[in-house]
Amino acid sequence: MKKVNIVIAGVGGQGVTTIGMLLKYAAVKAGIMVSGSETRGASQREGSVNSHVRFGVLEPGEEYDERRGIHSSLVPSGTADLLIGFEPMETLRNARYVSSNGIVIMNTYEIWPIPVRVGEVSYPPIEKFVEALKAFTPHVYTVNANKMADERYGGYTMAGTILLGIAYATGRIPLKTHHIEETIRERLDNPEENIDAFRFGYEEGKKLFNVKV
Amino acid sequence: MVSDVALNAPGKRVLLLGNEAVARGALEAGVGFASGYPGTPASEVLDTLVEVAKEFPGLVSQYSVNEYVALETAIGASWSGVRAICAMKMVGMNVASDPLFTFCYCGVGPGGGLVIVNGGDPSCISSTNEQDNRYYGLHAHMPVVEPSNPQECKDFTVTSFDISEKFDVPVMLNLTARTSHSLGPVVLGELKAPKEEGYFVKNWGKYFSALVIAVANKQKLLRNMAKLAEDYAYKTPLNRVLEGSRKIGIVTSGVSYNYTLEALDILKLYDVPILKLGLVYPLSKKLVAEFAENLDMIVVMEELEGFIEDELKKIAYDEGLSVKIVGKEYFSPAGELSVDDALTAYSKIFGVESPINPQELALKTFSFSSLLIMRTPGFCPGCSHRATLYAIKKAIEGKNYDIVWGGDIGCYANASLPPFNMSDFMVCMSAGVSIASGISFKSKKQKVVAFIGDSTFFHTGMPAVLNAVWNNADILIVVMDNGWTAMTGHQPHPGTGISAAGKSKAVDIAEVCRALGVDYVRVVDPFNLKHAISVFDEAFKQKGVRVVVSRRECVLQTMRKMREIEAEKKRKGIEEFYEVAEHICIFCEECLKAFGCPAIVVGEFEGKKVSKIDLGRCVNCSVCKQLCKGCAITHTKVWKNASIVEEAKA
């Protein structure tokens, strides 16, 4: 069984849980094994949150074997194929999950913790985060999804779906676009705008990763 | 869309949260009564049953004011011959423990199996301690069932009802936060219609527990538990053995089983014998002896205390097993475990090198720790608690009061964090009031303030206030009334005018306080800052028990209700917002540092620093405008759509 591990990290209120749930529901639609867990209780309250998504894909002709299946709802350290960071500091906070060949997509939109906001400390420059992340994997990409969302949709609410689209362009998410789009249609408010944001993100991602389709 | 939990589609594969799967299991068991008090990580069990209740005539789902009331009500349903489920978080079990012990002696009603769902919280993600409630099983003589994933959450719930009725004892379904909040596929089974009506068949010798009857009941309970341990625990499919040829075996349960299999897969160890326990108490001696037969060593992986390890060691001694049993040497009793812990332990125990080095990765993150500023949760933008705390801070400004702040359980526990730092202790539901009273009896030089939320007030706060009045405490009690049990997901309480079943009578906290004998009761709206400050100023100067109810609905609920109004405004092209007039802002940082609203950030104007409002997060609560020293914050309302303006004029 091929295991695909994804960690999504960010701050409560950004949609980390929503995007994580979306991927899991889409996996059920695709008929692949799925497991996962997310931080609850800090949602909308400025706390660090993350969402672990695990897919198990049987190779052609492979039979399910319990001892080789997906069990933990948490991603083991050093095994994430994809780390989607909604906020720079939270991306680095979850760096240990990413595998040495994993891809990190880091949204550069900063959300300052209280000590920064009250002026006790300053928020480190983004370059420091990139440098630190590169100790875990060479594949680190930065985007400003909030800016993209603001320019295109006049607000930040679509930033999460744009990031999902960008992440999808890595080719590491073992789902078809229609699985994701159907799930968006069923489960998100404002589905048409979200689908548009997902497709927009996908196109932006292809440019970013230089993928030829 | 019908909730997946309520789908009448046996065999269909859906994705459920552990807690939702427990609710589904209860529905498949034909549960007729559900009760509980919200508490993370158990909240969604009852939330789900409340949500689907209308689709299951005969199912009565109730939020209770606290856990002992919840359990006692469920006992009533059980004794009427109706299957009942009662959900709470682990500290709630302490509250429910009073009826629990005696209830185990009495047992359940005929056909009225009762399952107590316990939500444990290793790592205290949203709790004040880590207590391992499997010991309640040992102490009260109650079977403990522990599922590993959502599928088992559903299946084991059904089985738990069967065990409860078969052995005439309540069953504790033990979950941890990670099981409760894991999302996974569940294959649905048949739904069973709940018993619409129950009937209490009198049975004095069973239900009237005292004196010799209680002792006889205990003897009956012990016989039932022994039978369960001997026969049932040996045969039940709740426990499973994964065969293997190695001399070292693993005994595990719950999430630890998942971490075990995951780690063994990474280590490519497919020949380790594993005993996976679903029924963790009581254990079958025969099962353990058979598993241990060819083993030199057993490693027990379990979260928190070494409960299973201790039970195994007892059995090993009694049965004369020569096997060595280890567990807590490798797995810490503090905090949540993970695959990383399993990898570290098993690679050492089995002498296999791990391809992943969790310690090294953790260390690598640690080396960048200076970049990682701690992100403490805070109040939401527009949260009324922030305004209340700010008003209190303003009321005491320059007065040199020596104040002790009593914190309590709820969103307002964030008062302990910057910028407020206004909770000196926090122990358990409503302890803020009682501990503060105790301090006021002995520490005469200090002013004592106790915060309590609305739901906490109804939970156990009322007796605490009464005791304070009765013994003439000298405390200011601030009821942070945001209208909901907000922290756990906006469940209703007696003050909301809503019960799980719908509309109900709303009980006013201020009136209750007056009835409890409090002479000084005031109600303020924290968004009317000037008034709130003057009331707090007055309240601080009084003596005795004073109550200020600071009342303003939770902003998340208000925003939900406002969604339609906002959409209508958007259609009409009306925009309403607060902004900082940058040329006026003197950057005194009152809004930023003293008030600390997340929607206010630092900006720049003509080379100087200014406060700036993040319009994406601001919810127009208006408090920053009220507190702005330089009157730089303005309220703007614009009509973008000219035709609407014309329409309005006409």
mmCIF file of N, CA, C and O in Angstrom, chain B residues 267-320:
data_model
loop_
_atom_site.group_PDB
_atom_site.id
_atom_site.type_symbol
_atom_site.label_atom_id
_atom_site.label_comp_id
_atom_site.label_asym_id
_atom_site.label_seq_id
_atom_site.Cartn_x
_atom_site.Cartn_y
_atom_site.Cartn_z
ATOM 1 N N LEU B 267 9.252 -0.035 10.521
ATOM 2 C CA LEU B 267 10.429 -0.833 10.895
ATOM 3 C C LEU B 267 10.473 -2.174 10.158
ATOM 4 O O LEU B 267 11.405 -2.961 10.365
ATOM 5 N N LYS B 268 9.441 -2.431 9.335
ATOM 6 C CA LYS B 268 9.331 -3.696 8.583
ATOM 7 C C LYS B 268 9.327 -4.912 9.501
ATOM 8 O O LYS B 268 9.887 -5.964 9.195
ATOM 9 N N LEU B 269 8.676 -4.757 10.646
ATOM 10 C CA LEU B 269 8.544 -5.872 11.587
ATOM 11 C C LEU B 269 7.126 -6.420 11.478
ATOM 12 O O LEU B 269 6.192 -5.858 12.042
ATOM 13 N N TYR B 270 6.967 -7.491 10.720
ATOM 14 C CA TYR B 270 5.623 -8.014 10.495
ATOM 15 C C TYR B 270 5.370 -9.314 11.263
ATOM 16 O O TYR B 270 4.353 -9.949 11.065
ATOM 17 N N ASP B 271 6.312 -9.702 12.124
ATOM 18 C CA ASP B 271 6.158 -10.993 12.810
ATOM 19 C C ASP B 271 6.104 -10.834 14.329
ATOM 20 O O ASP B 271 6.451 -11.743 15.074
ATOM 21 N N VAL B 272 5.654 -9.658 14.780
ATOM 22 C CA VAL B 272 5.542 -9.443 16.224
ATOM 23 C C VAL B 272 4.119 -9.806 16.664
ATOM 24 O O VAL B 272 3.156 -9.287 16.105
ATOM 25 N N PRO B 273 3.971 -10.704 17.637
ATOM 26 C CA PRO B 273 2.620 -11.010 18.115
ATOM 27 C C PRO B 273 2.035 -9.808 18.875
ATOM 28 O O PRO B 273 2.735 -9.169 19.666
ATOM 29 N N ILE B 274 0.780 -9.510 18.567
ATOM 30 C CA ILE B 274 0.143 -8.356 19.196
ATOM 31 C C ILE B 274 -1.200 -8.776 19.796
ATOM 32 O O ILE B 274 -2.004 -9.438 19.132
ATOM 33 N N LEU B 275 -1.418 -8.399 21.044
ATOM 34 C CA LEU B 275 -2.738 -8.569 21.642
ATOM 35 C C LEU B 275 -3.370 -7.184 21.682
ATOM 36 O O LEU B 275 -2.914 -6.290 22.381
ATOM 37 N N LYS B 276 -4.412 -7.016 20.889
ATOM 38 C CA LYS B 276 -5.090 -5.726 20.795
ATOM 39 C C LYS B 276 -6.340 -5.809 21.654
ATOM 40 O O LYS B 276 -7.265 -6.567 21.368
ATOM 41 N N LEU B 277 -6.366 -5.024 22.727
ATOM 42 C CA LEU B 277 -7.487 -5.080 23.652
ATOM 43 C C LEU B 277 -8.545 -4.035 23.302
ATOM 44 O O LEU B 277 -8.240 -2.853 23.146
ATOM 45 N N GLY B 278 -9.785 -4.493 23.178
ATOM 46 C CA GLY B 278 -10.907 -3.577 23.021
ATOM 47 C C GLY B 278 -11.645 -3.470 24.342
ATOM 48 O O GLY B 278 -12.156 -2.431 24.725
ATOM 49 N N LEU B 279 -11.673 -4.601 25.062
ATOM 50 C CA LEU B 279 -12.213 -4.616 26.421
ATOM 51 C C LEU B 279 -10.993 -4.530 27.340
ATOM 52 O O LEU B 279 -10.320 -5.530 27.579
ATOM 53 N N VAL B 280 -10.692 -3.343 27.824
ATOM 54 C CA VAL B 280 -9.459 -3.194 28.608
ATOM 55 C C VAL B 280 -9.676 -3.494 30.094
ATOM 56 O O VAL B 280 -8.721 -3.699 30.840
ATOM 57 N N TYR B 281 -10.947 -3.529 30.518
ATOM 58 C CA TYR B 281 -11.229 -3.951 31.883
ATOM 59 C C TYR B 281 -12.606 -4.584 31.935
ATOM 60 O O TYR B 281 -13.536 -4.004 31.409
ATOM 61 N N PRO B 282 -12.806 -5.743 32.530
ATOM 62 C CA PRO B 282 -11.766 -6.610 33.096
ATOM 63 C C PRO B 282 -11.080 -7.444 32.023
ATOM 64 O O PRO B 282 -11.623 -7.662 30.952
ATOM 65 N N LEU B 283 -9.875 -7.913 32.348
ATOM 66 C CA LEU B 283 -9.110 -8.748 31.415
ATOM 67 C C LEU B 283 -9.327 -10.229 31.712
ATOM 68 O O LEU B 283 -9.564 -10.611 32.860
ATOM 69 N N SER B 284 -9.228 -11.024 30.666
ATOM 70 C CA SER B 284 -9.337 -12.469 30.829
ATOM 71 C C SER B 284 -7.955 -13.041 31.148
ATOM 72 O O SER B 284 -7.005 -12.856 30.394
ATOM 73 N N LYS B 285 -7.873 -13.758 32.287
ATOM 74 C CA LYS B 285 -6.595 -14.378 32.680
ATOM 75 C C LYS B 285 -6.144 -15.391 31.628
ATOM 76 O O LYS B 285 -4.966 -15.483 31.298
ATOM 77 N N LYS B 286 -7.133 -16.135 31.121
ATOM 78 C CA LYS B 286 -6.834 -17.186 30.164
ATOM 79 C C LYS B 286 -6.256 -16.593 28.866
ATOM 80 O O LYS B 286 -5.281 -17.107 28.311
ATOM 81 N N LEU B 287 -6.866 -15.512 28.435
ATOM 82 C CA LEU B 287 -6.415 -14.855 27.199
ATOM 83 C C LEU B 287 -4.972 -14.376 27.355
ATOM 84 O O LEU B 287 -4.119 -14.581 26.484
ATOM 85 N N VAL B 288 -4.708 -13.738 28.508
ATOM 86 C CA VAL B 288 -3.361 -13.211 28.756
ATOM 87 C C VAL B 288 -2.355 -14.361 28.841
ATOM 88 O O VAL B 288 -1.280 -14.309 28.238
ATOM 89 N N ALA B 289 -2.745 -15.429 29.556
ATOM 90 C CA ALA B 289 -1.837 -16.567 29.732
ATOM 91 C C ALA B 289 -1.516 -17.215 28.384
ATOM 92 O O ALA B 289 -0.367 -17.555 28.103
ATOM 93 N N GLU B 290 -2.530 -17.365 27.546
ATOM 94 C CA GLU B 290 -2.316 -17.977 26.231
ATOM 95 C C GLU B 290 -1.408 -17.109 25.360
ATOM 96 O O GLU B 290 -0.533 -17.600 24.662
ATOM 97 N N PHE B 291 -1.652 -15.794 25.428
ATOM 98 C CA PHE B 291 -0.831 -14.884 24.619
ATOM 99 C C PHE B 291 0.621 -14.917 25.081
ATOM 100 O O PHE B 291 1.553 -14.867 24.273
ATOM 101 N N ALA B 292 0.791 -15.021 26.401
ATOM 102 C CA ALA B 292 2.137 -14.938 26.975
ATOM 103 C C ALA B 292 2.910 -16.248 26.859
ATOM 104 O O ALA B 292 4.118 -16.290 27.115
ATOM 105 N N GLU B 293 2.213 -17.310 26.476
ATOM 106 C CA GLU B 293 2.767 -18.657 26.573
ATOM 107 C C GLU B 293 4.196 -18.818 26.034
ATOM 108 O O GLU B 293 5.068 -19.307 26.723
ATOM 109 N N ASN B 294 4.430 -18.375 24.815
ATOM 110 C CA ASN B 294 5.767 -18.575 24.243
ATOM 111 C C ASN B 294 6.615 -17.310 24.246
ATOM 112 O O ASN B 294 7.561 -17.187 23.489
ATOM 113 N N LEU B 295 6.213 -16.350 25.060
ATOM 114 C CA LEU B 295 6.909 -15.068 25.031
ATOM 115 C C LEU B 295 7.894 -14.903 26.185
ATOM 116 O O LEU B 295 7.656 -15.379 27.291
ATOM 117 N N ASP B 296 8.990 -14.224 25.890
ATOM 118 C CA ASP B 296 9.932 -13.867 26.945
ATOM 119 C C ASP B 296 9.563 -12.525 27.564
ATOM 120 O O ASP B 296 9.829 -12.259 28.724
ATOM 121 N N MET B 297 8.982 -11.672 26.700
ATOM 122 C CA MET B 297 8.690 -10.319 27.179
ATOM 123 C C MET B 297 7.434 -9.767 26.519
ATOM 124 O O MET B 297 7.151 -10.056 25.356
ATOM 125 N N ILE B 298 6.690 -8.992 27.306
ATOM 126 C CA ILE B 298 5.524 -8.281 26.764
ATOM 127 C C ILE B 298 5.772 -6.788 26.943
ATOM 128 O O ILE B 298 6.134 -6.334 28.031
ATOM 129 N N VAL B 299 5.590 -6.043 25.867
ATOM 130 C CA VAL B 299 5.692 -4.585 25.938
ATOM 131 C C VAL B 299 4.267 -4.043 25.897
ATOM 132 O O VAL B 299 3.501 -4.387 24.994
ATOM 133 N N VAL B 300 3.916 -3.237 26.875
ATOM 134 C CA VAL B 300 2.577 -2.645 26.875
ATOM 135 C C VAL B 300 2.680 -1.202 26.402
ATOM 136 O O VAL B 300 3.395 -0.399 26.994
ATOM 137 N N MET B 301 2.005 -0.907 25.305
ATOM 138 C CA MET B 301 1.955 0.495 24.865
ATOM 139 C C MET B 301 0.560 1.017 25.140
ATOM 140 O O MET B 301 -0.430 0.539 24.605
ATOM 141 N N GLU B 302 0.482 2.011 26.022
ATOM 142 C CA GLU B 302 -0.803 2.642 26.351
ATOM 143 C C GLU B 302 -0.538 4.074 26.776
ATOM 144 O O GLU B 302 0.534 4.392 27.281
ATOM 145 N N GLU B 303 -1.547 4.937 26.558
ATOM 146 C CA GLU B 303 -1.386 6.335 26.936
ATOM 147 C C GLU B 303 -1.674 6.521 28.423
ATOM 148 O O GLU B 303 -2.407 5.754 29.028
ATOM 149 N N LEU B 304 -1.090 7.534 28.985
ATOM 150 C CA LEU B 304 -1.245 7.914 30.392
ATOM 151 C C LEU B 304 -0.727 6.832 31.338
ATOM 152 O O LEU B 304 0.365 6.327 31.135
ATOM 153 N N GLU B 305 -1.523 6.454 32.327
ATOM 154 C CA GLU B 305 -0.996 5.579 33.378
ATOM 155 C C GLU B 305 -0.805 4.154 32.855
ATOM 156 O O GLU B 305 -1.369 3.778 31.844
ATOM 157 N N GLY B 306 -0.068 3.367 33.617
ATOM 158 C CA GLY B 306 0.155 1.979 33.219
ATOM 159 C C GLY B 306 -0.973 1.081 33.689
ATOM 160 O O GLY B 306 -0.743 0.124 34.432
ATOM 161 N N PHE B 307 -2.171 1.367 33.236
ATOM 162 C CA PHE B 307 -3.349 0.638 33.715
ATOM 163 C C PHE B 307 -3.330 -0.819 33.272
ATOM 164 O O PHE B 307 -3.433 -1.743 34.078
ATOM 165 N N ILE B 308 -3.174 -1.025 31.955
ATOM 166 C CA ILE B 308 -3.155 -2.395 31.431
ATOM 167 C C ILE B 308 -1.921 -3.124 31.964
ATOM 168 O O ILE B 308 -1.991 -4.300 32.350
ATOM 169 N N GLU B 309 -0.819 -2.398 32.005
ATOM 170 C CA GLU B 309 0.429 -2.988 32.501
ATOM 171 C C GLU B 309 0.239 -3.549 33.916
ATOM 172 O O GLU B 309 0.625 -4.683 34.207
ATOM 173 N N ASP B 310 -0.377 -2.763 34.781
ATOM 174 C CA ASP B 310 -0.625 -3.219 36.159
ATOM 175 C C ASP B 310 -1.529 -4.446 36.183
ATOM 176 O O ASP B 310 -1.281 -5.401 36.938
ATOM 177 N N GLU B 311 -2.585 -4.413 35.361
ATOM 178 C CA GLU B 311 -3.516 -5.539 35.322
ATOM 179 C C GLU B 311 -2.788 -6.798 34.834
ATOM 180 O O GLU B 311 -2.995 -7.892 35.366
ATOM 181 N N LEU B 312 -1.947 -6.645 33.820
ATOM 182 C CA LEU B 312 -1.190 -7.788 33.286
ATOM 183 C C LEU B 312 -0.244 -8.345 34.347
ATOM 184 O O LEU B 312 -0.095 -9.564 34.490
ATOM 185 N N LYS B 313 0.389 -7.441 35.067
ATOM 186 C CA LYS B 313 1.338 -7.890 36.092
ATOM 187 C C LYS B 313 0.625 -8.663 37.193
ATOM 188 O O LYS B 313 1.151 -9.650 37.702
ATOM 189 N N LYS B 314 -0.576 -8.242 37.555
ATOM 190 C CA LYS B 314 -1.362 -8.971 38.560
ATOM 191 C C LYS B 314 -1.645 -10.388 38.055
ATOM 192 O O LYS B 314 -1.466 -11.367 38.772
ATOM 193 N N ILE B 315 -2.092 -10.435 36.769
ATOM 194 C CA ILE B 315 -2.434 -11.741 36.199
ATOM 195 C C ILE B 315 -1.182 -12.623 36.120
ATOM 196 O O ILE B 315 -1.215 -13.806 36.471
ATOM 197 N N ALA B 316 -0.079 -12.041 35.689
ATOM 198 C CA ALA B 316 1.168 -12.799 35.554
ATOM 199 C C ALA B 316 1.577 -13.393 36.900
ATOM 200 O O ALA B 316 2.023 -14.545 36.984
ATOM 201 N N TYR B 317 1.395 -12.631 37.960
ATOM 202 C CA TYR B 317 1.762 -13.117 39.302
ATOM 203 C C TYR B 317 0.839 -14.264 39.721
ATOM 204 O O TYR B 317 1.295 -15.327 40.136
ATOM 205 N N ASP B 318 -0.460 -14.024 39.556
ATOM 206 C CA ASP B 318 -1.452 -15.030 39.947
ATOM 207 C C ASP B 318 -1.297 -16.331 39.163
ATOM 208 O O ASP B 318 -1.482 -17.421 39.699
ATOM 209 N N GLU B 319 -0.994 -16.191 37.872
ATOM 210 C CA GLU B 319 -0.926 -17.373 37.005
ATOM 211 C C GLU B 319 0.485 -17.970 36.944
ATOM 212 O O GLU B 319 0.705 -18.942 36.229
ATOM 213 N N GLY B 320 1.394 -17.340 37.636
ATOM 214 C CA GLY B 320 2.768 -17.837 37.647
ATOM 215 C C GLY B 320 3.459 -17.753 36.295
ATOM 216 O O GLY B 320 4.244 -18.641 35.927
#
